[in-house]
PDB file of C-alpha atoms in Angstrom:
ATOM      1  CA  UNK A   1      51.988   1.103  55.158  1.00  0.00           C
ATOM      2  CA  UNK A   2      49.063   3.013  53.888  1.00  0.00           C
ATOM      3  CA  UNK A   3      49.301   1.093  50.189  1.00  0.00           C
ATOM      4  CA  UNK A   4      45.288   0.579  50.010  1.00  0.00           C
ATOM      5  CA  UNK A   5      44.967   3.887  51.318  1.00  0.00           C
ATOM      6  CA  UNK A   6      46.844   5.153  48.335  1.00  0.00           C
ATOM      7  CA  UNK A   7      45.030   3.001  46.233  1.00  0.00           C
ATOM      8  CA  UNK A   8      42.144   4.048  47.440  1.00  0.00           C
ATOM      9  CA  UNK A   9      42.717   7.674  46.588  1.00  0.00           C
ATOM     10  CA  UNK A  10      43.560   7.410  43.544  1.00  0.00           C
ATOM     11  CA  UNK A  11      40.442   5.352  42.975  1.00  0.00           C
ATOM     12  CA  UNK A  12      38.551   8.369  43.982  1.00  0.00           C
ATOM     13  CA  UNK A  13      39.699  10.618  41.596  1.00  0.00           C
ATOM     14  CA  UNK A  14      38.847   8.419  38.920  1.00  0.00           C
ATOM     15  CA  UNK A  15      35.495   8.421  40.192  1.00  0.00           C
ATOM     16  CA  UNK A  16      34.765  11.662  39.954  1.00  0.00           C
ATOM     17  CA  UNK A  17      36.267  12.122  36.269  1.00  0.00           C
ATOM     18  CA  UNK A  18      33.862  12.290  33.063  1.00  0.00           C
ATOM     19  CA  UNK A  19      35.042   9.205  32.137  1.00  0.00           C
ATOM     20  CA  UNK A  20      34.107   7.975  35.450  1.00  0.00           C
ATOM     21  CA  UNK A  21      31.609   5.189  34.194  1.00  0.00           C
ATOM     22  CA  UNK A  22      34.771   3.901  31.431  1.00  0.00           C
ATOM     23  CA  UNK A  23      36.781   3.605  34.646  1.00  0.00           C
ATOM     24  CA  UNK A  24      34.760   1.679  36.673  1.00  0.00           C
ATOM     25  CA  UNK A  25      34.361  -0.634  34.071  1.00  0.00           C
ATOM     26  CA  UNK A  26      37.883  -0.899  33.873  1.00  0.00           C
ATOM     27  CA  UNK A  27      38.516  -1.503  37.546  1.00  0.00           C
ATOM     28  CA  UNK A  28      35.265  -3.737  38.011  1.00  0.00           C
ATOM     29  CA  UNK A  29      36.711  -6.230  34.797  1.00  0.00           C
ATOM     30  CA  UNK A  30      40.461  -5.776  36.677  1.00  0.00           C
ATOM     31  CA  UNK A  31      39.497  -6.752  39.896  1.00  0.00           C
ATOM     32  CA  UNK A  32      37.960 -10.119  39.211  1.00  0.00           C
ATOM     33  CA  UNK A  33      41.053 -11.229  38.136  1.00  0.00           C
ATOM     34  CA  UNK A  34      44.349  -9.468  39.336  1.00  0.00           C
ATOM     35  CA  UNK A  35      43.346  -5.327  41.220  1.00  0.00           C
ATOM     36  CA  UNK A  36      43.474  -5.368  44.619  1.00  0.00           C
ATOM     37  CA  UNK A  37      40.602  -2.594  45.310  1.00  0.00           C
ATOM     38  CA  UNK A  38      36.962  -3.597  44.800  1.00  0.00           C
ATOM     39  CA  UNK A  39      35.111  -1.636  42.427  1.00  0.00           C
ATOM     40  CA  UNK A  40      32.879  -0.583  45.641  1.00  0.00           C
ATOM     41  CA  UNK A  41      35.225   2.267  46.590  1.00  0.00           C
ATOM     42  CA  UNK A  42      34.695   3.886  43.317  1.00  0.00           C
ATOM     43  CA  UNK A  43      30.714   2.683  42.979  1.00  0.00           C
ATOM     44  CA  UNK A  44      30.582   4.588  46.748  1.00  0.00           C
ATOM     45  CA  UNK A  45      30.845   8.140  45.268  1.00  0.00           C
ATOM     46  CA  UNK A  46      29.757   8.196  42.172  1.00  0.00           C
ATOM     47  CA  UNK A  47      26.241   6.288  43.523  1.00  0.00           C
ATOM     48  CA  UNK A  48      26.452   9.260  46.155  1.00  0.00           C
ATOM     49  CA  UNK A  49      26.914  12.132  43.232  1.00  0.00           C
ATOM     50  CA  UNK A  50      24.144  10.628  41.023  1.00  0.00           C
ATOM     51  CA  UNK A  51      21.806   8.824  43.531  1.00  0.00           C
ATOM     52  CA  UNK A  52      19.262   7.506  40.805  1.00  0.00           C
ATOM     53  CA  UNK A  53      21.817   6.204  38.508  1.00  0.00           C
ATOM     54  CA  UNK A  54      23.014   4.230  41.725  1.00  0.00           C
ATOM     55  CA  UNK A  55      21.410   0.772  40.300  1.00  0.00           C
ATOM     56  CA  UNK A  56      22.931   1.250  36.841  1.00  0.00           C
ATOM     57  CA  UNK A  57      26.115   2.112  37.935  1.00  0.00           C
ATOM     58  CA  UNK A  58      25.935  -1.553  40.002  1.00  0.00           C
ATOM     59  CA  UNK A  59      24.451  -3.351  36.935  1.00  0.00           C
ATOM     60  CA  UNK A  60      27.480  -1.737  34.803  1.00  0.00           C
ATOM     61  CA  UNK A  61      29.930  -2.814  37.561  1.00  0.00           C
ATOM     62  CA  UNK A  62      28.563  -6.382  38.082  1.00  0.00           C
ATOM     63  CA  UNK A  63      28.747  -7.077  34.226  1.00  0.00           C
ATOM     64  CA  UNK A  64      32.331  -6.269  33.584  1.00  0.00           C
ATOM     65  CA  UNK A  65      32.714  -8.356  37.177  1.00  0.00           C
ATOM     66  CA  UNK A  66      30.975 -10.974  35.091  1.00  0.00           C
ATOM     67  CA  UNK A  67      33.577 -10.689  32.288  1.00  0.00           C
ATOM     68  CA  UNK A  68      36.721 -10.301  34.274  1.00  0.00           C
ATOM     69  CA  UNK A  69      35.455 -13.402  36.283  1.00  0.00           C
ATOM     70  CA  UNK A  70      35.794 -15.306  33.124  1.00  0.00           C
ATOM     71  CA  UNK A  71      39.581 -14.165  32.466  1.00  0.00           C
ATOM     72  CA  UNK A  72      40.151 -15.045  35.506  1.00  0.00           C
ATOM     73  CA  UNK A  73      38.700 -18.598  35.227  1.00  0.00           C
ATOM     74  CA  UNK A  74      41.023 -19.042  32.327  1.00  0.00           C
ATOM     75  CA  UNK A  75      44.036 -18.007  33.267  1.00  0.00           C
ATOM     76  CA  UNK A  76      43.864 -20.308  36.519  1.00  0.00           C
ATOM     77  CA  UNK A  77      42.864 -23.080  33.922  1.00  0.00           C
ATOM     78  CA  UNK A  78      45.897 -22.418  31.399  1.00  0.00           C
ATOM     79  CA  UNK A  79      48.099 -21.036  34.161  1.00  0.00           C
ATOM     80  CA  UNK A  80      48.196 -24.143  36.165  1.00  0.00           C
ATOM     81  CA  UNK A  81      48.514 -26.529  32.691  1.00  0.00           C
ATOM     82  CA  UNK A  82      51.365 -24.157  31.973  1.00  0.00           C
ATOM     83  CA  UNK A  83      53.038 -24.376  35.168  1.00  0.00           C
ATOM     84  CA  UNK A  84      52.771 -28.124  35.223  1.00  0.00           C
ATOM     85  CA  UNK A  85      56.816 -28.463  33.810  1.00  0.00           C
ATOM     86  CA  UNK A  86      58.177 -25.673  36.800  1.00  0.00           C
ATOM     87  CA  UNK A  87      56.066 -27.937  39.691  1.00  0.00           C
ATOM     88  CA  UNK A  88      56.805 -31.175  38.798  1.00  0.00           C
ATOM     89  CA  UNK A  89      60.800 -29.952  38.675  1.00  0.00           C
ATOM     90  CA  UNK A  90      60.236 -28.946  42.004  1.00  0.00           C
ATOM     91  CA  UNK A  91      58.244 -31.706  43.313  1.00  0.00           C
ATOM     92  CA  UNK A  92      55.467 -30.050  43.995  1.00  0.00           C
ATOM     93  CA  UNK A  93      52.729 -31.091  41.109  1.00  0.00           C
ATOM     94  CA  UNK A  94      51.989 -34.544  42.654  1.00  0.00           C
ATOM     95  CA  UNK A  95      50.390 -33.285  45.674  1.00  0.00           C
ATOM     96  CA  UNK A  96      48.977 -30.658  44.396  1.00  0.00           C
ATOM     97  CA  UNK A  97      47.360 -32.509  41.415  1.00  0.00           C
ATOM     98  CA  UNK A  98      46.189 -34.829  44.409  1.00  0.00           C
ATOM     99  CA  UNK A  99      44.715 -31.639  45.978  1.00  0.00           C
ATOM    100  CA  UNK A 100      43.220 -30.459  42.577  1.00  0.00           C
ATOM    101  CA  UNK A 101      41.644 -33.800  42.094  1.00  0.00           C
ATOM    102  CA  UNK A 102      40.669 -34.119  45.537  1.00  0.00           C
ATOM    103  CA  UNK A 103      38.184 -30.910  45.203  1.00  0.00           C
ATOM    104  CA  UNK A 104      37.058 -32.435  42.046  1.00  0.00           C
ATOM    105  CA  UNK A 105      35.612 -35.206  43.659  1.00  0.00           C
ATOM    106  CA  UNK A 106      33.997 -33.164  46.350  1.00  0.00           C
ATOM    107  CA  UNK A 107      32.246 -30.831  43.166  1.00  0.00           C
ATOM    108  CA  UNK A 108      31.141 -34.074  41.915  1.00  0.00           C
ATOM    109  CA  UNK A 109      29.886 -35.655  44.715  1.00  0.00           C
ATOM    110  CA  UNK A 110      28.404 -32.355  46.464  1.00  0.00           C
ATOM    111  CA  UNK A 111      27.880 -29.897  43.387  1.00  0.00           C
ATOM    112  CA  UNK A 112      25.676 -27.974  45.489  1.00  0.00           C
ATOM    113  CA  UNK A 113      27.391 -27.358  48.460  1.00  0.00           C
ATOM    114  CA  UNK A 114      29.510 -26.200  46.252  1.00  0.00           C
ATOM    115  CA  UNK A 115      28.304 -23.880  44.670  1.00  0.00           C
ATOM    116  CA  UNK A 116      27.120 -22.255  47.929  1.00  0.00           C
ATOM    117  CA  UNK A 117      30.464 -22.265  48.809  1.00  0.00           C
ATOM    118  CA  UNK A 118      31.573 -20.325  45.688  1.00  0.00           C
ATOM    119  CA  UNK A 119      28.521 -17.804  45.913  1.00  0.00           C
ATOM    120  CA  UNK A 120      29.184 -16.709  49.627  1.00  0.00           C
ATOM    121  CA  UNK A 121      33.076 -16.397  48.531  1.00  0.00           C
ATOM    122  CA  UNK A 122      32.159 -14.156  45.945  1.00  0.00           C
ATOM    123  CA  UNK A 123      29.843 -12.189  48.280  1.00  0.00           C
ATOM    124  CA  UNK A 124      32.051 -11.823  51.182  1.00  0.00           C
ATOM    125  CA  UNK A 125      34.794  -8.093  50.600  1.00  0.00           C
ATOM    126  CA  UNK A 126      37.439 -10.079  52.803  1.00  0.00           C
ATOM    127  CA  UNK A 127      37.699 -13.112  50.084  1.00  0.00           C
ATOM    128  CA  UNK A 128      39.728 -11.418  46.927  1.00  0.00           C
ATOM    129  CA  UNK A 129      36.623 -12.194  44.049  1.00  0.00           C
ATOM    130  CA  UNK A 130      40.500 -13.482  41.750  1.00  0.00           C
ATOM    131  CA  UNK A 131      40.742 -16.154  44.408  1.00  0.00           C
ATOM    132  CA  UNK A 132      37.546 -17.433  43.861  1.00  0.00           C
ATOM    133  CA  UNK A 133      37.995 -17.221  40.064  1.00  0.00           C
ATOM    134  CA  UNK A 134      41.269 -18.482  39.369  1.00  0.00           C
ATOM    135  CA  UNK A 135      40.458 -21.292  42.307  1.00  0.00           C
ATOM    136  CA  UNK A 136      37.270 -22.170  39.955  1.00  0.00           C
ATOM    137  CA  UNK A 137      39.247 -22.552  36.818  1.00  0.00           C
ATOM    138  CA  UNK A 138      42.146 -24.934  38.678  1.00  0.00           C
ATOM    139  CA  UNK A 139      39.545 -27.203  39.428  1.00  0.00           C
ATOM    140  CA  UNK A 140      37.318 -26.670  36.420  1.00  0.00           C
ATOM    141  CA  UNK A 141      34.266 -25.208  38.170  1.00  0.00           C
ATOM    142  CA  UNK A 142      31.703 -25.949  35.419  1.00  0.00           C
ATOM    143  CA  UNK A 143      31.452 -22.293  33.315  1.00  0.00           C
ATOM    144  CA  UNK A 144      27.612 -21.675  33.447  1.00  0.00           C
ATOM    145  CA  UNK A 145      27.265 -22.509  37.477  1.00  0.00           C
ATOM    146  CA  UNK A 146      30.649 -20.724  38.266  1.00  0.00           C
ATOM    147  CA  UNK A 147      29.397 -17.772  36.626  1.00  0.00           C
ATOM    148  CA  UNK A 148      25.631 -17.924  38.256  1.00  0.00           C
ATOM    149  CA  UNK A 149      27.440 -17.946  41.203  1.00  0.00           C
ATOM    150  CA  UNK A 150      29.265 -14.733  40.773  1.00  0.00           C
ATOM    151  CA  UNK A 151      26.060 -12.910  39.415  1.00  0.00           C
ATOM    152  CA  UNK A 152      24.385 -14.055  42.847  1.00  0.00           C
ATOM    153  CA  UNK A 153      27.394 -13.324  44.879  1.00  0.00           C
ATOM    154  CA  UNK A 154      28.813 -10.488  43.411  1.00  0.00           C
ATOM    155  CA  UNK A 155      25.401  -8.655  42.191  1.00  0.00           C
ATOM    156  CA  UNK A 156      24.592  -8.879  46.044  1.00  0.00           C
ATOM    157  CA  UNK A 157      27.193  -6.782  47.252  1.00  0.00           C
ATOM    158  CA  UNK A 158      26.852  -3.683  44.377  1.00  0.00           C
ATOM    159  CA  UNK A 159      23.098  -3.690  45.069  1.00  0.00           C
ATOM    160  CA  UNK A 160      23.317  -3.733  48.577  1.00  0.00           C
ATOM    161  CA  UNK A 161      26.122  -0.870  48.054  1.00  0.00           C
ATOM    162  CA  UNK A 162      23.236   0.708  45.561  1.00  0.00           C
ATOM    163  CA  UNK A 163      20.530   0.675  48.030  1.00  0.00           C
ATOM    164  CA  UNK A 164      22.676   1.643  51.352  1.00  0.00           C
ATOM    165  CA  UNK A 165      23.687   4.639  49.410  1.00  0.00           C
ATOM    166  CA  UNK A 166      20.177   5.369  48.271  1.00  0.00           C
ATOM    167  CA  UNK A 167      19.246   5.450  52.257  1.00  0.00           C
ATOM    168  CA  UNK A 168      21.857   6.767  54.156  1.00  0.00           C
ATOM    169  CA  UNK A 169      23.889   8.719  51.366  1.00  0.00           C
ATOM    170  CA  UNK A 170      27.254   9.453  52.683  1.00  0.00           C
ATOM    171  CA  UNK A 171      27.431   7.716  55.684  1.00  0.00           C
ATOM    172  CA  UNK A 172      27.863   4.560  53.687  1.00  0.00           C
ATOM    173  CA  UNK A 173      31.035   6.063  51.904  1.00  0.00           C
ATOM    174  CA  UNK A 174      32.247   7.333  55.279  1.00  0.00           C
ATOM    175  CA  UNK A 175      32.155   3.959  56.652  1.00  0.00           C
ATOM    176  CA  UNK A 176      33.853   2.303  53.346  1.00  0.00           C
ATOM    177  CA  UNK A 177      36.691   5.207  53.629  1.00  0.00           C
ATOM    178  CA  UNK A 178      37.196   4.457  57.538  1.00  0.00           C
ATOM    179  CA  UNK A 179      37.746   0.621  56.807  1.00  0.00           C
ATOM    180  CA  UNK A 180      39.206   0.319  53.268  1.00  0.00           C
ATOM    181  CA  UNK A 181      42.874  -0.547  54.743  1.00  0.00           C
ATOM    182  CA  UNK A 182      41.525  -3.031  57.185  1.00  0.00           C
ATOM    183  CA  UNK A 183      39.641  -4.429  54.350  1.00  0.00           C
ATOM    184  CA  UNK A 184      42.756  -4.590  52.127  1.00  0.00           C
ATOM    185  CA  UNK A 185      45.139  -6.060  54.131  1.00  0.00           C
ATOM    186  CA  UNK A 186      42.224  -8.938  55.305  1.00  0.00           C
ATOM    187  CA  UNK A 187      41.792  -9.643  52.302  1.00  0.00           C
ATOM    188  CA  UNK A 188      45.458 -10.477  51.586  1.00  0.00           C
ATOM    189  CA  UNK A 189      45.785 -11.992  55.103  1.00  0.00           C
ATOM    190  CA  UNK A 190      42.940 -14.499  54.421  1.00  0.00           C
ATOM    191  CA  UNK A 191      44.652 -15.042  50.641  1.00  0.00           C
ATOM    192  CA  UNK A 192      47.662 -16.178  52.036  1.00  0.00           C
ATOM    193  CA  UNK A 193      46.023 -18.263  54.747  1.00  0.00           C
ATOM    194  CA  UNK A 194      43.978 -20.021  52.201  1.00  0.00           C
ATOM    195  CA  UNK A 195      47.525 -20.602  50.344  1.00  0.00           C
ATOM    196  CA  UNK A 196      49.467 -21.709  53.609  1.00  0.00           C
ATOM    197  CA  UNK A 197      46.308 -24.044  54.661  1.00  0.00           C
ATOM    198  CA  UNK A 198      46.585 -25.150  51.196  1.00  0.00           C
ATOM    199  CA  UNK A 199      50.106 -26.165  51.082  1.00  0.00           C
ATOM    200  CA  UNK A 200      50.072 -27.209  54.513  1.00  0.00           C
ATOM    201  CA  UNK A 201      47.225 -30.389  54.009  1.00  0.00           C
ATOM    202  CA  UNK A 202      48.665 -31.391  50.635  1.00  0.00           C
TER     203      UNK A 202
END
C-alpha cells in the first residue's frame, strides 16, 4: 500500500505552487495535530528551489508547528474530559485515569526528565509530533514548558532540514523521497505500540 507515497506526491505539488508558502503553513499547523506527512517533505523542495530562503521557510514552518501544537494540546485536554461518559460505560476510565494520574506524578516529581522526554519526542520523524501533543494535554503538560519543548524539538529538525539542504542540495530530498513510506508506516507502527503498551500496563 503506497498511501504515504501518495501522500507524499501530492505534497509535492503543493510545494511547487505560488501559494506554496500558504500551503506549508497549512500542512505544518495540520500536522501537529491530526496530518500524517511532516511538513519536511514539502520544506525539502521548496528549500532546494530557493536555497537562501531555506531558513525562513523553517522559521515559517516551525511557527504554525508551534500553533497547531497548541490545538492539539487542547483537544487531548477537552477530548479526554469529553470522553469521560463513553469510558467509564465501558469500564475503561478507572484505569486509565489511574494511568493519567500516574504520569502526573512522575511530571511532578521529575519535571525535567520530563521535559527531555517531550523534546526528543518532538525531535524524533518516527514519533507522530500529534502524539506528543495530544499526550501533553491528557496529562496537562504545563503550556509554556510543553511548548519550549516543541520549539527545541521541532525547530531542530526544520533547521537541520534547512542546513542539509543548504550543503548537499538534492541529495537530501533524494534521501527523504527514498524513505518517506518507511517513515510513514514507523511512525504509525510506533503510535500503535505506544497505544497497545499503554493499554497493556493499565
Amino acid at each position: 500500500m503506497q498511501l504515504f507515497g501518495k501522500l507524499y506526491a501530492r505534497v509535492l505539488v503543493w510545494a511547487r505552487d505560488r501559494r506554496a508558502v500558504y500551503y506549508l503553513c497549512g500542512l505544518s499547523f495540520v500536522e501537529a495535530f491530526i496530518f500524517p506527512i511532516m511538513p519536511e517533505v514539502m520544506l525539502a523542495p521548496m528549500m532546494l528551489g530557493k536555497r537562501h530562503r531555506a531558513f525562513f521557510y523553517a522559521n515559517i514552518s516551525l511557527l504554525f508547528s508551534l500553533l497547531g501544537s497548541l490545538v492539539g494540546y487542547a483537544l487531548g485536554h477537552w477530548a479526554f474530559h469529553a470522553l469521560t461518559p463513553l469510558l467509564q460505560s465501558l469500564h475503561l476510565y478507572d484505569s486509565i485515569e489511574r494511568g493519567v494520574e500516574s504520569l502526573r506524578t512522575e511530571m511532578n516529581q521529575h519535571w525535567l526528565q520530563m521535559l527531555l522526554v517531550l523534546t526528543l519526542a518532538a525531535l524524533q520523524p518516527v514519533v507522530p509530533m500529534k502524539f506528543v501533543t495530544w499526550a501533553s494535554g491528557i496529562v496537562g503538560v504545563p503550556v509554556l514548558p510543553f511548548l519550549l519543548c516543541m520549539l527545541i524539538g521541532r525547530g531542530k529538525r526544520v533547521w537541520l532540514l534547512a542546513l542539509l539542504i543548504r550543503l548537499f542540495g538534492e541529495r537530501a530530498e533524494r534521501i527523504l523521497h527514498k524513505h518517506i513510506e518507511w517513515i510513514g508506516w514507523a511512525a504509525l507502527v510506533v503510535l500503535a505500540g505506544l497505544a497497545g503498551w499503554w493499554l497493556l500496563k493499565h
